[in-house]
Coordinates of N, CA and C in Angstrom, one line a residue:
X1 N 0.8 -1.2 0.0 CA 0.0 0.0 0.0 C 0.8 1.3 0.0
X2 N 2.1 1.2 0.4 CA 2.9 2.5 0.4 C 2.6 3.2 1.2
X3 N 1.8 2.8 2.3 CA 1.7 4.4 3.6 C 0.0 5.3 2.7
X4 N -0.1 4.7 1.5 CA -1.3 5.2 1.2 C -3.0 4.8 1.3
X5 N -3.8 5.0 1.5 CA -5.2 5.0 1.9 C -5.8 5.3 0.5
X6 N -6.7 4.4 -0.3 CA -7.3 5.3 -1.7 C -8.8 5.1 -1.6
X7 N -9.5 4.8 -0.4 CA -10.8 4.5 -0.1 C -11.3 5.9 0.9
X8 N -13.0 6.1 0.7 CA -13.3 7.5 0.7 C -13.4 7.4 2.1
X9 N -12.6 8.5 3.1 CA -12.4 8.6 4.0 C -14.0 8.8 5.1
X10 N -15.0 9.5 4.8 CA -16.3 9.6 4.8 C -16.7 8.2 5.6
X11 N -16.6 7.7 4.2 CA -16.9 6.4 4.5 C -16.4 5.5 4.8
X12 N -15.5 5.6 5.7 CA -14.4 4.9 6.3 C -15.1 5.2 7.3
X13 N -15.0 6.2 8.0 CA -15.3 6.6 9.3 C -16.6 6.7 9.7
X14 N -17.7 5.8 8.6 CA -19.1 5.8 8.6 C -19.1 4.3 9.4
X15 N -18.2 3.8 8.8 CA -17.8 2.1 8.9 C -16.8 1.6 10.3
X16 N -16.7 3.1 10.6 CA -15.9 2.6 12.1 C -14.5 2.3 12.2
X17 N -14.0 2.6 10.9 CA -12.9 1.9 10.4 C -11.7 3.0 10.4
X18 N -10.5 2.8 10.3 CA -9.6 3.8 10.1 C -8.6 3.8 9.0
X19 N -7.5 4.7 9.0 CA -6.2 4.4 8.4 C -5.7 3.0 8.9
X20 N -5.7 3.5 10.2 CA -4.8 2.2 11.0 C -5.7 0.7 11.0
X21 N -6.4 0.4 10.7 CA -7.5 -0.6 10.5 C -7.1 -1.2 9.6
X22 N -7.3 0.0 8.3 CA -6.7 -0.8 7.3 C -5.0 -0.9 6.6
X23 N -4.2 -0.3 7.5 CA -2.4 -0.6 7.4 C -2.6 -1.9 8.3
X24 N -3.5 -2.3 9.7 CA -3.1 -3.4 9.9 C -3.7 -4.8 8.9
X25 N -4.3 -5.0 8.2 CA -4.7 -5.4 7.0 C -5.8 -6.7 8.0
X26 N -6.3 -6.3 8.9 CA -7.7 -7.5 9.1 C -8.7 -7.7 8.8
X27 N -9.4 -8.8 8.2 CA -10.8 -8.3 7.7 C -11.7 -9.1 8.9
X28 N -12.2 -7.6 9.2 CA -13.3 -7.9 10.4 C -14.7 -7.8 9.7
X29 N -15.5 -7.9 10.6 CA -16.7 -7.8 10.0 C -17.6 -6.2 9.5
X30 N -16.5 -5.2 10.4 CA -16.4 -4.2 10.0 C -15.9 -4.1 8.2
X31 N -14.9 -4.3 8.3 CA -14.4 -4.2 6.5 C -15.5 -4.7 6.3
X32 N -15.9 -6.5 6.4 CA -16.6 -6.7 5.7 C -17.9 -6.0 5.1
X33 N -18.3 -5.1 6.1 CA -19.4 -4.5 5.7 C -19.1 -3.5 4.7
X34 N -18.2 -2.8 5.2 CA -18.1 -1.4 4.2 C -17.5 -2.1 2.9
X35 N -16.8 -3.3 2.4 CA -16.7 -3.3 1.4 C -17.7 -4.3 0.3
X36 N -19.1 -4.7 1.1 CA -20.5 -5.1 0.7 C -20.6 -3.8 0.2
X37 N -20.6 -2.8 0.9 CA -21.3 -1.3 0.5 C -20.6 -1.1 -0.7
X38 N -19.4 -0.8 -0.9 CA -18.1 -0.6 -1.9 C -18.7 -1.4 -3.2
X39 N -18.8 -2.6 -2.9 CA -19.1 -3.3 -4.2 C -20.6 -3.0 -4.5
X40 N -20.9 -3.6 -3.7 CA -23.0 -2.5 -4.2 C -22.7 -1.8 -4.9
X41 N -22.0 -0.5 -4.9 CA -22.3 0.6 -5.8 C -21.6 0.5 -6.6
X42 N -20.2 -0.4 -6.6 CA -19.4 -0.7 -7.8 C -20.6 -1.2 -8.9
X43 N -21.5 -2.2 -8.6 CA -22.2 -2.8 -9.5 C -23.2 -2.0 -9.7
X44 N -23.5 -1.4 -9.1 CA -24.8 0.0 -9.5 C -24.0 0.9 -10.2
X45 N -22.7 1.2 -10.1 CA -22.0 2.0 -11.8 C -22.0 1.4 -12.4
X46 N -21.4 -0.4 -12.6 CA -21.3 -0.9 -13.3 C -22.4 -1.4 -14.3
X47 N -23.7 -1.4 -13.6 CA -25.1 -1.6 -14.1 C -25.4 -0.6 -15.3
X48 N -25.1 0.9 -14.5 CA -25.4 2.0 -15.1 C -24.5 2.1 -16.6
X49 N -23.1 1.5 -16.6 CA -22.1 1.4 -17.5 C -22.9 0.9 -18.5
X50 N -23.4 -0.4 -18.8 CA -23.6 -1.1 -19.3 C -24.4 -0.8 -20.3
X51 N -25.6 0.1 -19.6 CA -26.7 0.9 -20.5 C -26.0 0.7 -21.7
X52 N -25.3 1.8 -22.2 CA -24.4 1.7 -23.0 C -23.5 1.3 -23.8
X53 N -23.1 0.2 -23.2 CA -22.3 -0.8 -23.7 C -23.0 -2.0 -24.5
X54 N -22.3 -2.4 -25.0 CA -22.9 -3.8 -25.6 C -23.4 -5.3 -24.5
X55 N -24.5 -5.7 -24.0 CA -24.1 -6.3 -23.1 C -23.6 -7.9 -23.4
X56 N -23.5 -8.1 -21.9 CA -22.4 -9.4 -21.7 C -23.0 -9.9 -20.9
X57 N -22.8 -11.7 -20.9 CA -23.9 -12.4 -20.3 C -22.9 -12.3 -19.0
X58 N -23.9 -12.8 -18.2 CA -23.5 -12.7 -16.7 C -22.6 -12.9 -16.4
X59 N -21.8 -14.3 -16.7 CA -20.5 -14.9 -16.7 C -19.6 -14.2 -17.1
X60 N -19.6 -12.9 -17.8 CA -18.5 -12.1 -18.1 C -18.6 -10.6 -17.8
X61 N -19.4 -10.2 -17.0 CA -19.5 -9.2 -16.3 C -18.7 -9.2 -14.8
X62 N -17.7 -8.1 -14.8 CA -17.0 -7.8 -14.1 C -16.7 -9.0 -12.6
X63 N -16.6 -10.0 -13.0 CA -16.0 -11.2 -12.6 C -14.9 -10.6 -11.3
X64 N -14.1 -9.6 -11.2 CA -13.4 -9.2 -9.8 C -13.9 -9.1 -9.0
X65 N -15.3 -8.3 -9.0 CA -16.2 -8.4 -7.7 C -16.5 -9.7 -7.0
X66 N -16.9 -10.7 -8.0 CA -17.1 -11.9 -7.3 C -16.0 -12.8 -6.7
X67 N -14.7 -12.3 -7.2 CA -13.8 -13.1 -6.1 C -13.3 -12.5 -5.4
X68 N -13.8 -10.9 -5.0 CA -13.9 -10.4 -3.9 C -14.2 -10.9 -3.0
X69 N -16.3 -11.2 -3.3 CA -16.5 -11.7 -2.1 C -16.1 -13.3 -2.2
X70 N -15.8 -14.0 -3.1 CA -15.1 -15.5 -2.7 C -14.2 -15.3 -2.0
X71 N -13.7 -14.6 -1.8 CA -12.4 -14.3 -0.6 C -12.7 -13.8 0.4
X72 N -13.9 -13.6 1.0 CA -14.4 -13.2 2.2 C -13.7 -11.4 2.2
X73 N -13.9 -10.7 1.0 CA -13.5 -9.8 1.3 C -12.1 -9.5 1.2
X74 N -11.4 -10.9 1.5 CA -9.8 -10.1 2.2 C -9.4 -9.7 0.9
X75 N -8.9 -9.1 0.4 CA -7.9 -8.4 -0.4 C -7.0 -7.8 0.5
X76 N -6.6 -8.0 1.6 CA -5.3 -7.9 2.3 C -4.7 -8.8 1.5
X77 N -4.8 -10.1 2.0 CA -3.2 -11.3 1.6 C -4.3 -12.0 0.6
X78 N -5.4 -11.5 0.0 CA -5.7 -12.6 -1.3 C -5.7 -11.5 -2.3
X79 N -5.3 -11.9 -3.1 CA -5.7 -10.9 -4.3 C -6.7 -11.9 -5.2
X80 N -7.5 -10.5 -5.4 CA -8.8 -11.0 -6.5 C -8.5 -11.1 -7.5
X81 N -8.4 -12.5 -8.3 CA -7.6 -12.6 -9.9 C -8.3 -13.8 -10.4
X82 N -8.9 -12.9 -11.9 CA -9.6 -14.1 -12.4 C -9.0 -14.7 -13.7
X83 N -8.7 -15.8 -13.8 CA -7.9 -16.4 -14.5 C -8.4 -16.4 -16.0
X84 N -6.9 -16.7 -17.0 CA -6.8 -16.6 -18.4 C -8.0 -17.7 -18.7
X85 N -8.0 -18.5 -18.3 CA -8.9 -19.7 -18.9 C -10.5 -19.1 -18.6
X86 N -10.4 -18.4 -17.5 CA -12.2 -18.1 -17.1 C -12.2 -16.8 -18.3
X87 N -11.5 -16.6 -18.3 CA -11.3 -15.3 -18.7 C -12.1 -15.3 -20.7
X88 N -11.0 -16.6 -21.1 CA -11.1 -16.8 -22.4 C -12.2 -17.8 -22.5
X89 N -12.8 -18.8 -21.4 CA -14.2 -19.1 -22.0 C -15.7 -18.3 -21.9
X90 N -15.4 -17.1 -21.0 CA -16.6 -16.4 -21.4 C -16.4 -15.4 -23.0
X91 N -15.5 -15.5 -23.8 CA -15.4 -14.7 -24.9 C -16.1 -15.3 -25.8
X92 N -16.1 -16.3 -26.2 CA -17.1 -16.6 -27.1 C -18.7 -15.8 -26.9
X93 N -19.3 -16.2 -25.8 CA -20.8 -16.0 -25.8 C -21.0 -14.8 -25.3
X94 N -19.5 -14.2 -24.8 CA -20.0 -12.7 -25.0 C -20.2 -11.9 -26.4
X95 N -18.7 -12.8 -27.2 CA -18.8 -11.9 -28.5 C -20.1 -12.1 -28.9
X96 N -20.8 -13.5 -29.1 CA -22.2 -13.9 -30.1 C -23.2 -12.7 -29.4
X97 N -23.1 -12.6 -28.0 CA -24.2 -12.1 -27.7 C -24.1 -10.4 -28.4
X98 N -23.2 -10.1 -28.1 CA -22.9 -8.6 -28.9 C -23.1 -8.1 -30.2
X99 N -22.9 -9.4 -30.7 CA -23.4 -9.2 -32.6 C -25.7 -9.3 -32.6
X100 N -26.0 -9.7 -31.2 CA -27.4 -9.3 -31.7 C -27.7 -7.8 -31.2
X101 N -28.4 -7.5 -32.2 CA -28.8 -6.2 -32.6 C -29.6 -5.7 -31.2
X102 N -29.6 -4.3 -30.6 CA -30.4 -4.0 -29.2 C -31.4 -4.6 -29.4
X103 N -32.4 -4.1 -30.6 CA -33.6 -4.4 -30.5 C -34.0 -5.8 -30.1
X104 N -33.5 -6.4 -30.1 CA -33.8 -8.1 -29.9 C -33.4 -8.4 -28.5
X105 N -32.7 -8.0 -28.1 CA -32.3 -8.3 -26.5 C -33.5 -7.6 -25.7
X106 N -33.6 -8.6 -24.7 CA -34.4 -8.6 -23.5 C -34.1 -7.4 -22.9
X107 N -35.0 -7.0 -22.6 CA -35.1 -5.7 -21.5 C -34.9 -6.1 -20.5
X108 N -33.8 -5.2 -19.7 CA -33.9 -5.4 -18.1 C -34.3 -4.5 -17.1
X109 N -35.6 -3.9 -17.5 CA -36.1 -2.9 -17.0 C -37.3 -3.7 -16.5

């Protein structure tokens, strides 16, 4: 981490949590919560992204969040990494899904 903090301080201290909380790198059930919150809204931009974007079936939407929470969170001593192979079997059925036209895709409204 380098002595640096890049999570919103606000909300750090909403969460009970501190600098020093997170230089000692534990995941309590404190982190745990604030980084439920963290990702919530990741996927509520990421949701919002998407509008826009061509979509991708489930299996290939932003896949780091979920081995976030497969790691109970820690991203202290786990890092969230999702492998070449998972990586390269969701390309297929994302590319097919991309080539159909908006109008034909399901609404998710």
């Amino acid at each position: 981490m380098r002595g640096r903090v890049y999570l919103p301080q606000d909300e750090l201290a909403l969460a009970g949590l501190s600098d020093e909380d997170i230089f000692a790198g534990k995941v309590t059930d404190k982190w745990r919560n604030f980084m439920k919150s963290q990702i919530k809204r990741a996927r509520m931009f990421f949701d919002e992204a998407e509008k826009g974007v061509m979509e991708l079936n489930e299996q290939s939407r932003w896949p780091i969040l979920d081995e976030i929470e497969a790691n109970d969170y820690n991203n202290f001593t786990k890092r969230a990494y999702v492998s070449k192979t998972k990586k390269l079997l969701s390309l297929p059925l994302a590319y097919a899904r991309s080539m159909i036209p908006p109008s034909r895709k399901l609404s998710h409204a």
